[in-house]
Amino acid sequence: MRRSPATTLLAAGASASLGDGIRYAAFPLLAVHVTTNPVSVGAVSAALSTAHLLFGFHVGAAVDRFDRVRLLRYMQLSRAAVVLVLVAAVLAGQASLPLLLVAAFLLGAAELAADTAVQSLTPVVVRDAGLERLNAGLTASQSIGEDFAGPAAGGLLFSLSPAAPFAVIAAAMGGSWGVLTRLRLPAREAPPPRPRRSLTAEAREGFLYLVRHPSLRSQALWAAAMNLSVAAANATLVLYVVQELRLSDSTYGWLLTGAGVGGLAGAAASPWTIKVFGRLGTMIAASLVAGVVTLGIAFTTSVWLIVVFQFLAGFSGVSFSVVGRSLRQSITPDDLMGRVTAAYRLIGFGALPLGALAGGAVAHWLSLGTPFLLAGVLMIASTLTLGLLTRRAQAAAVTAGAAPGEHSGRPVGRR
């Protein structure tokens, strides 16, 4: 039976997400197996995300320049090949720190390209009205694979054999590649012929399109403010729970589970919330709820209330992410999709380390509860400014009769 393109993309994403979740647990364990130096172990984790800083600006231009489906297939196959090298090295007793660093960097670079390609393919696979449903499915499968099943399986498999989780990761990436070989899409409309330029020049075009587009610009800054706040609050959550509230380590695990379950619920409910509130209404409501519950954590010592707050934070965060991604995809022309996606992710994800550092510094100099207070205030303030600016920009575009998505032939903001 032939699968629809949306089902095929979802199945490929679910398989890759499971592999990524296993990797999140297995890589640090293998690093500790190879070296006990904290700096070296930290370097392995840093190597996984270094590609975002080195290639985050240019990856979108590469995604737009080449066939996206073929590029995605190559990335999944490349990830499988890299992990198979690790499997062979572990079995031969030759796993070393330099090998781990190189493998981590290559896997991070391939994951960056693959994620950008998936987000760029989503609006091609489904029409505007189906964006939220597919994005919600991709987010839910990512949450299950990377937050629940994958890490648990990675730890269990590593306890059986250090090579076992990496063999399963290779199989998951190979499975994703196999599914993608069945993905068939309508031919993309060929853009007008133009001289081939450097990747930097093409990437700059996507970045400038985002910066000059009122709705995309305010939405990107809004997402950055939200990510900054979330990272600041989460950076010291474990210390707040264990030291300030004097709760057990297992309780911290329950809090994370609450946020994960909330995220799954948010993904499942996204189509319904959009019918009720609309796209921008959902984002505004979600970010306000996230701000209120983050503030609430600073004013309660009840573990059950904090679990509820974490559930609502997870629900709101995923709702904001799913709808924001769909809104951006409906606005952006297809020939700029990869570059605008990369620029947006660079701005949004670039706020995460800054927020984590700020949260740690505030907790150190003031108190462990202060990051939650400041993060909640920032979430609410950014919603009342950047969120409303995004709504105004959308309304102005529609009123002017030039809906932001007309370049791509897709309507925007349809509820």
mmCIF file of C-alpha atoms in Angstrom:
data_model
loop_
_atom_site.group_PDB
_atom_site.id
_atom_site.type_symbol
_atom_site.label_atom_id
_atom_site.label_comp_id
_atom_site.label_asym_id
_atom_site.label_seq_id
_atom_site.Cartn_x
_atom_site.Cartn_y
_atom_site.Cartn_z
ATOM 1 C CA MET A 1 0.000 0.000 0.000
ATOM 2 C CA ARG A 2 1.364 3.367 -1.010
ATOM 3 C CA ARG A 3 1.774 5.845 1.829
ATOM 4 C CA SER A 4 0.967 9.519 1.509
ATOM 5 C CA PRO A 5 3.984 11.877 1.445
ATOM 6 C CA ALA A 6 2.986 13.237 4.879
ATOM 7 C CA THR A 7 2.863 9.746 6.415
ATOM 8 C CA THR A 8 6.193 8.867 4.827
ATOM 9 C CA LEU A 9 7.883 12.004 6.154
ATOM 10 C CA LEU A 10 6.385 11.392 9.596
ATOM 11 C CA ALA A 11 7.593 7.758 9.669
ATOM 12 C CA ALA A 12 11.095 8.785 8.587
ATOM 13 C CA GLY A 13 11.168 11.509 11.250
ATOM 14 C CA ALA A 14 9.984 9.130 13.981
ATOM 15 C CA SER A 15 12.721 6.618 13.171
ATOM 16 C CA ALA A 16 15.410 9.317 13.190
ATOM 17 C CA SER A 17 14.080 10.822 16.453
ATOM 18 C CA LEU A 18 14.332 7.441 18.166
ATOM 19 C CA GLY A 19 17.941 7.180 17.038
ATOM 20 C CA ASP A 20 18.658 10.701 18.303
ATOM 21 C CA GLY A 21 17.096 9.900 21.680
ATOM 22 C CA ILE A 22 19.264 6.807 22.063
ATOM 23 C CA ARG A 23 22.286 8.887 21.086
ATOM 24 C CA TYR A 24 21.548 11.478 23.805
ATOM 25 C CA ALA A 25 22.040 8.780 26.437
ATOM 26 C CA ALA A 26 24.689 6.631 24.746
ATOM 27 C CA PHE A 27 27.177 9.328 23.730
ATOM 28 C CA PRO A 28 27.818 10.707 27.244
ATOM 29 C CA LEU A 29 28.026 7.139 28.588
ATOM 30 C CA LEU A 30 30.597 6.192 25.966
ATOM 31 C CA ALA A 31 32.508 9.405 26.659
ATOM 32 C CA VAL A 32 32.742 8.494 30.353
ATOM 33 C CA HIS A 33 33.733 4.972 29.293
ATOM 34 C CA VAL A 34 36.643 6.463 27.320
ATOM 35 C CA THR A 35 37.744 9.272 29.680
ATOM 36 C CA THR A 36 36.905 10.481 33.190
ATOM 37 C CA ASN A 37 38.139 14.036 32.509
ATOM 38 C CA PRO A 38 35.121 16.385 32.944
ATOM 39 C CA VAL A 39 36.493 18.814 30.366
ATOM 40 C CA SER A 40 36.819 16.044 27.786
ATOM 41 C CA VAL A 41 33.328 14.732 28.506
ATOM 42 C CA GLY A 42 31.963 18.254 28.148
ATOM 43 C CA ALA A 43 33.855 18.657 24.873
ATOM 44 C CA VAL A 44 32.026 15.662 23.415
ATOM 45 C CA SER A 45 28.664 17.245 24.256
ATOM 46 C CA ALA A 46 29.834 20.567 22.829
ATOM 47 C CA ALA A 47 30.967 18.881 19.615
ATOM 48 C CA LEU A 48 27.392 17.716 18.974
ATOM 49 C CA SER A 49 26.176 21.325 18.773
ATOM 50 C CA THR A 50 29.246 23.034 17.302
ATOM 51 C CA ALA A 51 27.869 22.671 13.777
ATOM 52 C CA HIS A 52 24.985 25.001 14.657
ATOM 53 C CA LEU A 53 27.461 27.804 15.265
ATOM 54 C CA LEU A 54 29.716 27.007 12.289
ATOM 55 C CA PHE A 55 27.107 26.146 9.654
ATOM 56 C CA GLY A 56 23.829 27.486 11.029
ATOM 57 C CA PHE A 57 23.953 30.535 8.748
ATOM 58 C CA HIS A 58 24.833 28.628 5.558
ATOM 59 C CA VAL A 59 22.910 25.365 5.891
ATOM 60 C CA GLY A 60 19.667 26.895 4.672
ATOM 61 C CA ALA A 61 21.302 28.020 1.432
ATOM 62 C CA ALA A 62 22.499 24.455 0.822
ATOM 63 C CA VAL A 63 19.001 23.090 1.505
ATOM 64 C CA ASP A 64 17.485 25.544 -0.994
ATOM 65 C CA ARG A 65 20.157 24.917 -3.615
ATOM 66 C CA PHE A 66 19.881 21.102 -3.752
ATOM 67 C CA ASP A 67 17.038 18.606 -3.980
ATOM 68 C CA ARG A 68 15.698 18.505 -0.417
ATOM 69 C CA VAL A 69 14.500 14.910 -0.423
ATOM 70 C CA ARG A 70 17.783 13.641 -1.825
ATOM 71 C CA LEU A 71 19.745 15.772 0.648
ATOM 72 C CA LEU A 72 17.699 14.379 3.543
ATOM 73 C CA ARG A 73 18.337 10.817 2.365
ATOM 74 C CA TYR A 74 22.076 11.476 2.185
ATOM 75 C CA MET A 75 22.115 12.959 5.686
ATOM 76 C CA GLN A 76 20.358 9.931 7.213
ATOM 77 C CA LEU A 77 22.651 7.552 5.359
ATOM 78 C CA SER A 78 25.698 9.553 6.452
ATOM 79 C CA ARG A 79 24.605 9.435 10.085
ATOM 80 C CA ALA A 80 24.186 5.667 9.864
ATOM 81 C CA ALA A 81 27.678 5.324 8.354
ATOM 82 C CA VAL A 82 29.314 7.472 11.070
ATOM 83 C CA VAL A 83 27.663 5.467 13.841
ATOM 84 C CA LEU A 84 28.682 2.171 12.226
ATOM 85 C CA VAL A 85 32.305 3.329 12.408
ATOM 86 C CA LEU A 86 31.781 3.883 16.140
ATOM 87 C CA VAL A 87 30.282 0.404 16.490
ATOM 88 C CA ALA A 88 33.341 -1.131 14.836
ATOM 89 C CA ALA A 89 35.706 0.912 17.013
ATOM 90 C CA VAL A 90 33.912 -0.051 20.231
ATOM 91 C CA LEU A 91 33.863 -3.742 19.324
ATOM 92 C CA ALA A 92 37.569 -3.587 18.482
ATOM 93 C CA GLY A 93 38.375 -1.742 21.706
ATOM 94 C CA GLN A 94 39.668 1.239 19.713
ATOM 95 C CA ALA A 95 37.164 3.924 20.721
ATOM 96 C CA SER A 96 39.108 7.069 21.580
ATOM 97 C CA LEU A 97 38.377 10.666 22.522
ATOM 98 C CA PRO A 98 39.436 12.107 19.121
ATOM 99 C CA LEU A 99 37.167 9.606 17.365
ATOM 100 C CA LEU A 100 34.248 10.553 19.618
ATOM 101 C CA LEU A 101 34.821 14.257 18.980
ATOM 102 C CA VAL A 102 34.921 13.810 15.210
ATOM 103 C CA ALA A 103 31.879 11.513 15.219
ATOM 104 C CA ALA A 104 29.915 13.897 17.436
ATOM 105 C CA PHE A 105 30.715 16.839 15.170
ATOM 106 C CA LEU A 106 29.751 14.966 11.985
ATOM 107 C CA LEU A 107 26.501 13.714 13.519
ATOM 108 C CA GLY A 108 25.631 17.212 14.717
ATOM 109 C CA ALA A 109 26.275 18.682 11.262
ATOM 110 C CA ALA A 110 24.164 16.012 9.541
ATOM 111 C CA GLU A 111 21.357 16.473 12.082
ATOM 112 C CA LEU A 112 21.363 20.242 11.465
ATOM 113 C CA ALA A 113 21.030 19.755 7.698
ATOM 114 C CA ALA A 114 18.384 17.041 8.110
ATOM 115 C CA ASP A 115 16.228 19.100 10.491
ATOM 116 C CA THR A 116 16.372 22.118 8.183
ATOM 117 C CA ALA A 117 15.433 19.943 5.197
ATOM 118 C CA VAL A 118 12.460 18.413 7.059
ATOM 119 C CA GLN A 119 11.092 21.817 8.043
ATOM 120 C CA SER A 120 11.555 23.046 4.470
ATOM 121 C CA LEU A 121 9.771 19.973 3.049
ATOM 122 C CA THR A 122 6.770 20.146 5.372
ATOM 123 C CA PRO A 123 4.839 22.871 3.491
ATOM 124 C CA VAL A 124 5.553 21.070 0.203
ATOM 125 C CA VAL A 125 4.148 17.792 1.522
ATOM 126 C CA VAL A 126 0.872 19.272 2.803
ATOM 127 C CA ARG A 127 -1.182 22.305 2.014
ATOM 128 C CA ASP A 128 -1.443 25.232 4.404
ATOM 129 C CA ALA A 129 -4.480 23.805 6.188
ATOM 130 C CA GLY A 130 -2.543 20.640 7.086
ATOM 131 C CA LEU A 131 0.650 22.264 8.360
ATOM 132 C CA GLU A 132 -0.274 22.155 12.043
ATOM 133 C CA ARG A 133 -1.330 18.505 11.887
ATOM 134 C CA LEU A 134 1.937 17.373 10.284
ATOM 135 C CA ASN A 135 4.088 19.654 12.448
ATOM 136 C CA ALA A 136 2.261 18.369 15.537
ATOM 137 C CA GLY A 137 2.902 14.783 14.468
ATOM 138 C CA LEU A 138 6.586 15.473 13.839
ATOM 139 C CA THR A 139 6.899 17.225 17.204
ATOM 140 C CA ALA A 140 5.087 14.445 19.055
ATOM 141 C CA SER A 141 7.241 11.716 17.493
ATOM 142 C CA GLN A 142 10.326 13.779 18.279
ATOM 143 C CA SER A 143 9.250 14.129 21.903
ATOM 144 C CA ILE A 144 8.540 10.408 22.257
ATOM 145 C CA GLY A 145 11.803 9.407 20.611
ATOM 146 C CA GLU A 146 14.107 12.011 22.139
ATOM 147 C CA ASP A 147 12.549 12.567 25.565
ATOM 148 C CA PHE A 148 11.043 9.203 26.539
ATOM 149 C CA ALA A 149 11.769 6.017 24.623
ATOM 150 C CA GLY A 150 15.167 6.892 23.173
ATOM 151 C CA PRO A 151 17.107 7.905 26.309
ATOM 152 C CA ALA A 152 15.660 5.021 28.331
ATOM 153 C CA ALA A 153 16.548 2.529 25.595
ATOM 154 C CA GLY A 154 20.000 4.060 25.199
ATOM 155 C CA GLY A 155 20.870 3.585 28.858
ATOM 156 C CA LEU A 156 19.519 0.032 28.932
ATOM 157 C CA LEU A 157 21.310 -0.982 25.723
ATOM 158 C CA PHE A 158 24.609 0.491 26.901
ATOM 159 C CA SER A 159 24.370 -1.509 30.125
ATOM 160 C CA LEU A 160 24.145 -4.654 27.990
ATOM 161 C CA SER A 161 26.961 -3.700 25.632
ATOM 162 C CA PRO A 162 28.633 -0.351 24.846
ATOM 163 C CA ALA A 163 28.266 -1.122 21.125
ATOM 164 C CA ALA A 164 24.576 -2.056 21.291
ATOM 165 C CA PRO A 165 22.994 1.440 21.380
ATOM 166 C CA PHE A 166 25.100 2.614 18.454
ATOM 167 C CA ALA A 167 24.105 -0.404 16.395
ATOM 168 C CA VAL A 168 20.456 0.456 17.062
ATOM 169 C CA ILE A 169 21.090 4.110 16.172
ATOM 170 C CA ALA A 170 22.576 3.005 12.846
ATOM 171 C CA ALA A 171 19.527 0.817 12.239
ATOM 172 C CA ALA A 172 17.170 3.707 13.073
ATOM 173 C CA MET A 173 18.959 6.058 10.663
ATOM 174 C CA GLY A 174 19.060 3.341 8.020
ATOM 175 C CA GLY A 175 15.344 2.791 8.534
ATOM 176 C CA SER A 176 14.699 6.499 8.108
ATOM 177 C CA TRP A 177 16.687 6.447 4.856
ATOM 178 C CA GLY A 178 14.747 3.411 3.655
ATOM 179 C CA VAL A 179 11.413 5.109 4.288
ATOM 180 C CA LEU A 180 12.602 8.259 2.518
ATOM 181 C CA THR A 181 13.389 6.275 -0.630
ATOM 182 C CA ARG A 182 9.598 5.966 -1.001
ATOM 183 C CA LEU A 183 8.966 9.694 -0.621
ATOM 184 C CA ARG A 184 7.709 11.192 -3.873
ATOM 185 C CA LEU A 185 6.819 14.859 -4.174
ATOM 186 C CA PRO A 186 5.462 17.033 -6.963
ATOM 187 C CA ALA A 187 8.225 18.720 -8.905
ATOM 188 C CA ARG A 188 9.157 22.100 -7.448
ATOM 189 C CA GLU A 189 8.513 25.086 -9.673
ATOM 190 C CA ALA A 190 11.840 26.068 -11.187
ATOM 191 C CA PRO A 191 12.953 29.540 -10.061
ATOM 192 C CA PRO A 192 13.925 32.097 -12.703
ATOM 193 C CA PRO A 193 17.475 31.471 -13.987
ATOM 194 C CA ARG A 194 20.098 33.514 -12.201
ATOM 195 C CA PRO A 195 23.858 33.454 -11.788
ATOM 196 C CA ARG A 196 25.177 30.974 -9.242
ATOM 197 C CA ARG A 197 26.359 32.834 -6.166
ATOM 198 C CA SER A 198 28.275 31.832 -3.075
ATOM 199 C CA LEU A 199 26.473 30.107 -0.210
ATOM 200 C CA THR A 200 27.166 33.166 1.942
ATOM 201 C CA ALA A 201 25.439 35.471 -0.548
ATOM 202 C CA GLU A 202 22.450 33.140 -0.824
ATOM 203 C CA ALA A 203 22.249 32.693 2.952
ATOM 204 C CA ARG A 204 22.336 36.474 3.373
ATOM 205 C CA GLU A 205 19.334 36.746 1.052
ATOM 206 C CA GLY A 206 17.265 34.512 3.328
ATOM 207 C CA PHE A 207 18.431 36.348 6.442
ATOM 208 C CA LEU A 208 17.555 39.739 4.936
ATOM 209 C CA TYR A 209 14.150 38.447 3.843
ATOM 210 C CA LEU A 210 13.422 37.461 7.450
ATOM 211 C CA VAL A 211 14.741 40.736 8.885
ATOM 212 C CA ARG A 212 12.786 42.892 6.426
ATOM 213 C CA HIS A 213 9.513 40.973 6.763
ATOM 214 C CA PRO A 214 7.611 42.581 9.684
ATOM 215 C CA SER A 215 5.788 39.410 10.737
ATOM 216 C CA LEU A 216 8.775 37.066 10.422
ATOM 217 C CA ARG A 217 11.085 39.541 12.150
ATOM 218 C CA SER A 218 8.875 40.080 15.177
ATOM 219 C CA GLN A 219 8.079 36.354 15.378
ATOM 220 C CA ALA A 220 11.790 35.434 15.358
ATOM 221 C CA LEU A 221 12.550 37.944 18.126
ATOM 222 C CA TRP A 222 9.534 36.688 20.074
ATOM 223 C CA ALA A 223 10.755 33.093 19.806
ATOM 224 C CA ALA A 224 14.246 34.182 20.890
ATOM 225 C CA ALA A 225 12.814 35.919 23.978
ATOM 226 C CA MET A 226 10.782 32.828 24.857
ATOM 227 C CA ASN A 227 13.778 30.507 24.408
ATOM 228 C CA LEU A 228 15.952 32.847 26.464
ATOM 229 C CA SER A 229 13.388 32.694 29.270
ATOM 230 C CA VAL A 230 12.889 28.922 29.123
ATOM 231 C CA ALA A 231 16.641 28.280 29.157
ATOM 232 C CA ALA A 232 17.145 30.638 32.106
ATOM 233 C CA ALA A 233 14.414 28.888 34.104
ATOM 234 C CA ASN A 234 15.491 25.345 33.221
ATOM 235 C CA ALA A 235 19.206 25.938 33.825
ATOM 236 C CA THR A 236 18.872 25.841 37.612
ATOM 237 C CA LEU A 237 15.618 23.898 37.993
ATOM 238 C CA VAL A 238 17.433 20.869 39.385
ATOM 239 C CA LEU A 239 19.220 23.000 42.006
ATOM 240 C CA TYR A 240 15.976 24.760 42.927
ATOM 241 C CA VAL A 241 14.212 21.431 43.418
ATOM 242 C CA VAL A 242 16.977 19.661 45.331
ATOM 243 C CA GLN A 243 18.521 22.508 47.358
ATOM 244 C CA GLU A 244 15.797 25.137 47.791
ATOM 245 C CA LEU A 245 12.754 22.863 48.052
ATOM 246 C CA ARG A 246 14.779 19.933 49.481
ATOM 247 C CA LEU A 247 13.047 17.382 47.282
ATOM 248 C CA SER A 248 14.527 14.110 46.080
ATOM 249 C CA ASP A 249 16.330 13.462 42.817
ATOM 250 C CA SER A 250 13.468 11.219 41.726
ATOM 251 C CA THR A 251 11.068 14.126 42.182
ATOM 252 C CA TYR A 252 13.109 16.109 39.667
ATOM 253 C CA GLY A 253 12.580 13.258 37.226
ATOM 254 C CA TRP A 254 8.832 13.477 37.771
ATOM 255 C CA LEU A 255 8.933 17.188 37.000
ATOM 256 C CA LEU A 256 10.660 16.517 33.681
ATOM 257 C CA THR A 257 8.141 13.797 32.926
ATOM 258 C CA GLY A 258 5.323 16.225 33.609
ATOM 259 C CA ALA A 259 6.748 18.661 31.076
ATOM 260 C CA GLY A 260 7.195 15.870 28.534
ATOM 261 C CA VAL A 261 3.626 14.637 28.929
ATOM 262 C CA GLY A 262 2.423 18.218 28.607
ATOM 263 C CA GLY A 263 4.397 18.577 25.388
ATOM 264 C CA LEU A 264 2.762 15.489 23.900
ATOM 265 C CA ALA A 265 -0.657 16.787 24.908
ATOM 266 C CA GLY A 266 0.134 20.163 23.370
ATOM 267 C CA ALA A 267 1.126 18.555 20.075
ATOM 268 C CA ALA A 268 -2.034 16.444 19.989
ATOM 269 C CA ALA A 269 -4.254 19.424 20.825
ATOM 270 C CA SER A 270 -2.698 21.864 18.354
ATOM 271 C CA PRO A 271 -5.283 21.378 15.564
ATOM 272 C CA TRP A 272 -8.090 21.961 18.095
ATOM 273 C CA THR A 273 -6.502 25.034 19.717
ATOM 274 C CA ILE A 274 -6.021 26.612 16.285
ATOM 275 C CA LYS A 275 -9.680 26.114 15.446
ATOM 276 C CA VAL A 276 -10.594 27.885 18.684
ATOM 277 C CA PHE A 277 -7.972 30.652 18.883
ATOM 278 C CA GLY A 278 -6.413 30.859 15.419
ATOM 279 C CA ARG A 279 -2.681 30.642 14.804
ATOM 280 C CA LEU A 280 -1.499 33.860 16.412
ATOM 281 C CA GLY A 281 -4.144 33.609 19.125
ATOM 282 C CA THR A 282 -2.793 30.183 20.070
ATOM 283 C CA MET A 283 0.777 31.491 20.213
ATOM 284 C CA ILE A 284 -0.212 34.471 22.350
ATOM 285 C CA ALA A 285 -2.297 32.352 24.736
ATOM 286 C CA ALA A 286 0.432 29.693 24.980
ATOM 287 C CA SER A 287 3.201 32.177 25.770
ATOM 288 C CA LEU A 288 1.068 33.970 28.370
ATOM 289 C CA VAL A 289 0.265 30.665 30.088
ATOM 290 C CA ALA A 290 3.959 29.724 29.985
ATOM 291 C CA GLY A 291 4.866 33.027 31.604
ATOM 292 C CA VAL A 292 2.267 32.702 34.361
ATOM 293 C CA VAL A 293 3.193 29.117 35.311
ATOM 294 C CA THR A 294 6.913 29.980 35.265
ATOM 295 C CA LEU A 295 6.181 32.798 37.699
ATOM 296 C CA GLY A 296 4.113 30.364 39.760
ATOM 297 C CA ILE A 297 7.077 28.032 40.316
ATOM 298 C CA ALA A 298 8.846 30.836 42.196
ATOM 299 C CA PHE A 299 5.923 31.219 44.611
ATOM 300 C CA THR A 300 5.091 27.650 45.620
ATOM 301 C CA THR A 301 6.733 24.769 47.444
ATOM 302 C CA SER A 302 4.051 22.226 46.548
ATOM 303 C CA VAL A 303 5.580 19.496 44.397
ATOM 304 C CA TRP A 304 2.205 18.578 42.908
ATOM 305 C CA LEU A 305 1.512 22.157 41.930
ATOM 306 C CA ILE A 306 4.943 22.388 40.330
ATOM 307 C CA VAL A 307 4.214 19.187 38.370
ATOM 308 C CA VAL A 308 1.011 20.821 37.112
ATOM 309 C CA PHE A 309 2.954 23.949 36.217
ATOM 310 C CA GLN A 310 5.516 21.860 34.347
ATOM 311 C CA PHE A 311 2.737 20.084 32.460
ATOM 312 C CA LEU A 312 1.230 23.423 31.438
ATOM 313 C CA ALA A 313 4.674 24.767 30.500
ATOM 314 C CA GLY A 314 5.300 21.743 28.272
ATOM 315 C CA PHE A 315 1.823 22.023 26.734
ATOM 316 C CA SER A 316 2.289 25.725 26.047
ATOM 317 C CA GLY A 317 5.835 25.419 24.759
ATOM 318 C CA VAL A 318 5.005 22.761 22.182
ATOM 319 C CA SER A 319 1.824 24.584 21.119
ATOM 320 C CA PHE A 320 3.862 27.757 20.574
ATOM 321 C CA SER A 321 6.521 25.855 18.627
ATOM 322 C CA VAL A 322 4.143 23.876 16.388
ATOM 323 C CA VAL A 323 1.996 26.864 15.455
ATOM 324 C CA GLY A 324 4.964 29.214 15.073
ATOM 325 C CA ARG A 325 6.655 26.784 12.702
ATOM 326 C CA SER A 326 3.479 26.427 10.647
ATOM 327 C CA LEU A 327 2.980 30.195 10.503
ATOM 328 C CA ARG A 328 6.543 30.736 9.327
ATOM 329 C CA GLN A 329 6.216 28.029 6.680
ATOM 330 C CA SER A 330 2.990 29.531 5.329
ATOM 331 C CA ILE A 331 4.590 32.963 5.008
ATOM 332 C CA THR A 332 7.923 32.026 3.432
ATOM 333 C CA PRO A 333 8.325 31.510 -0.346
ATOM 334 C CA ASP A 334 9.371 27.968 -1.230
ATOM 335 C CA ASP A 335 12.648 28.993 -2.875
ATOM 336 C CA LEU A 336 13.698 30.745 0.366
ATOM 337 C CA MET A 337 12.298 28.175 2.801
ATOM 338 C CA GLY A 338 15.618 26.584 3.795
ATOM 339 C CA ARG A 339 17.430 29.880 4.231
ATOM 340 C CA VAL A 340 14.669 31.565 6.231
ATOM 341 C CA THR A 341 14.285 28.436 8.386
ATOM 342 C CA ALA A 342 18.030 28.389 9.093
ATOM 343 C CA ALA A 343 18.100 32.102 9.925
ATOM 344 C CA TYR A 344 15.070 31.733 12.191
ATOM 345 C CA ARG A 345 16.613 28.761 14.010
ATOM 346 C CA LEU A 346 19.915 30.613 14.359
ATOM 347 C CA ILE A 347 18.157 33.500 16.101
ATOM 348 C CA GLY A 348 15.868 31.316 18.209
ATOM 349 C CA PHE A 349 18.336 28.604 19.192
ATOM 350 C CA GLY A 350 21.131 31.113 19.652
ATOM 351 C CA ALA A 351 19.228 32.461 22.651
ATOM 352 C CA LEU A 352 19.370 29.111 24.485
ATOM 353 C CA PRO A 353 23.005 29.192 25.697
ATOM 354 C CA LEU A 354 22.660 32.888 26.577
ATOM 355 C CA GLY A 355 19.580 32.145 28.652
ATOM 356 C CA ALA A 356 21.245 29.232 30.423
ATOM 357 C CA LEU A 357 24.265 31.365 31.323
ATOM 358 C CA ALA A 358 22.041 34.232 32.476
ATOM 359 C CA GLY A 359 19.887 31.915 34.583
ATOM 360 C CA GLY A 360 22.930 30.443 36.294
ATOM 361 C CA ALA A 361 24.409 33.875 37.000
ATOM 362 C CA VAL A 362 21.135 35.237 38.408
ATOM 363 C CA ALA A 363 20.700 32.177 40.624
ATOM 364 C CA HIS A 364 24.278 32.531 41.876
ATOM 365 C CA TRP A 365 24.140 36.247 42.668
ATOM 366 C CA LEU A 366 20.527 36.539 43.835
ATOM 367 C CA SER A 367 18.598 33.339 44.644
ATOM 368 C CA LEU A 368 17.590 30.035 43.066
ATOM 369 C CA GLY A 369 13.998 31.209 42.678
ATOM 370 C CA THR A 370 14.812 34.505 40.957
ATOM 371 C CA PRO A 371 15.385 33.035 37.448
ATOM 372 C CA PHE A 372 11.785 31.775 37.406
ATOM 373 C CA LEU A 373 10.507 35.175 38.437
ATOM 374 C CA LEU A 374 12.498 37.056 35.794
ATOM 375 C CA ALA A 375 11.827 34.443 33.092
ATOM 376 C CA GLY A 376 8.078 34.619 33.689
ATOM 377 C CA VAL A 377 8.101 38.406 33.517
ATOM 378 C CA LEU A 378 10.114 38.320 30.270
ATOM 379 C CA MET A 379 7.711 35.801 28.704
ATOM 380 C CA ILE A 380 4.690 37.946 29.502
ATOM 381 C CA ALA A 381 6.413 41.184 28.437
ATOM 382 C CA SER A 382 7.610 39.704 25.124
ATOM 383 C CA THR A 383 4.082 38.459 24.409
ATOM 384 C CA LEU A 384 2.545 41.861 25.076
ATOM 385 C CA THR A 385 5.078 43.528 22.770
ATOM 386 C CA LEU A 386 6.531 41.208 20.133
ATOM 387 C CA GLY A 387 3.482 38.924 20.067
ATOM 388 C CA LEU A 388 1.129 41.818 19.462
ATOM 389 C CA LEU A 389 3.538 43.272 16.879
ATOM 390 C CA THR A 390 3.392 39.959 15.040
ATOM 391 C CA ARG A 391 -0.416 40.068 15.067
ATOM 392 C CA ARG A 392 -0.421 43.675 13.837
ATOM 393 C CA ALA A 393 1.985 42.846 11.008
ATOM 394 C CA GLN A 394 -0.193 39.925 9.909
ATOM 395 C CA ALA A 395 -3.350 42.031 10.028
ATOM 396 C CA ALA A 396 -1.693 44.845 8.060
ATOM 397 C CA ALA A 397 -0.567 42.449 5.329
ATOM 398 C CA VAL A 398 -4.041 40.960 4.943
ATOM 399 C CA THR A 399 -5.719 44.399 4.995
ATOM 400 C CA ALA A 400 -3.344 45.591 2.282
ATOM 401 C CA GLY A 401 -4.412 42.644 0.140
ATOM 402 C CA ALA A 402 -0.878 41.217 0.024
ATOM 403 C CA ALA A 403 -0.976 38.210 2.264
ATOM 404 C CA PRO A 404 2.567 37.279 3.286
ATOM 405 C CA GLY A 405 2.292 33.882 1.661
ATOM 406 C CA GLU A 406 1.362 35.053 -1.840
ATOM 407 C CA HIS A 407 4.908 34.539 -3.120
ATOM 408 C CA SER A 408 4.586 30.815 -2.454
ATOM 409 C CA GLY A 409 1.048 30.502 -3.718
ATOM 410 C CA ARG A 410 -0.263 29.470 -0.285
ATOM 411 C CA PRO A 411 -2.774 31.411 1.856
ATOM 412 C CA VAL A 412 -1.632 32.612 5.240
ATOM 413 C CA GLY A 413 -3.275 32.574 8.626
ATOM 414 C CA ARG A 414 -6.281 30.545 7.526
ATOM 415 C CA ARG A 415 -8.140 29.267 10.588
#
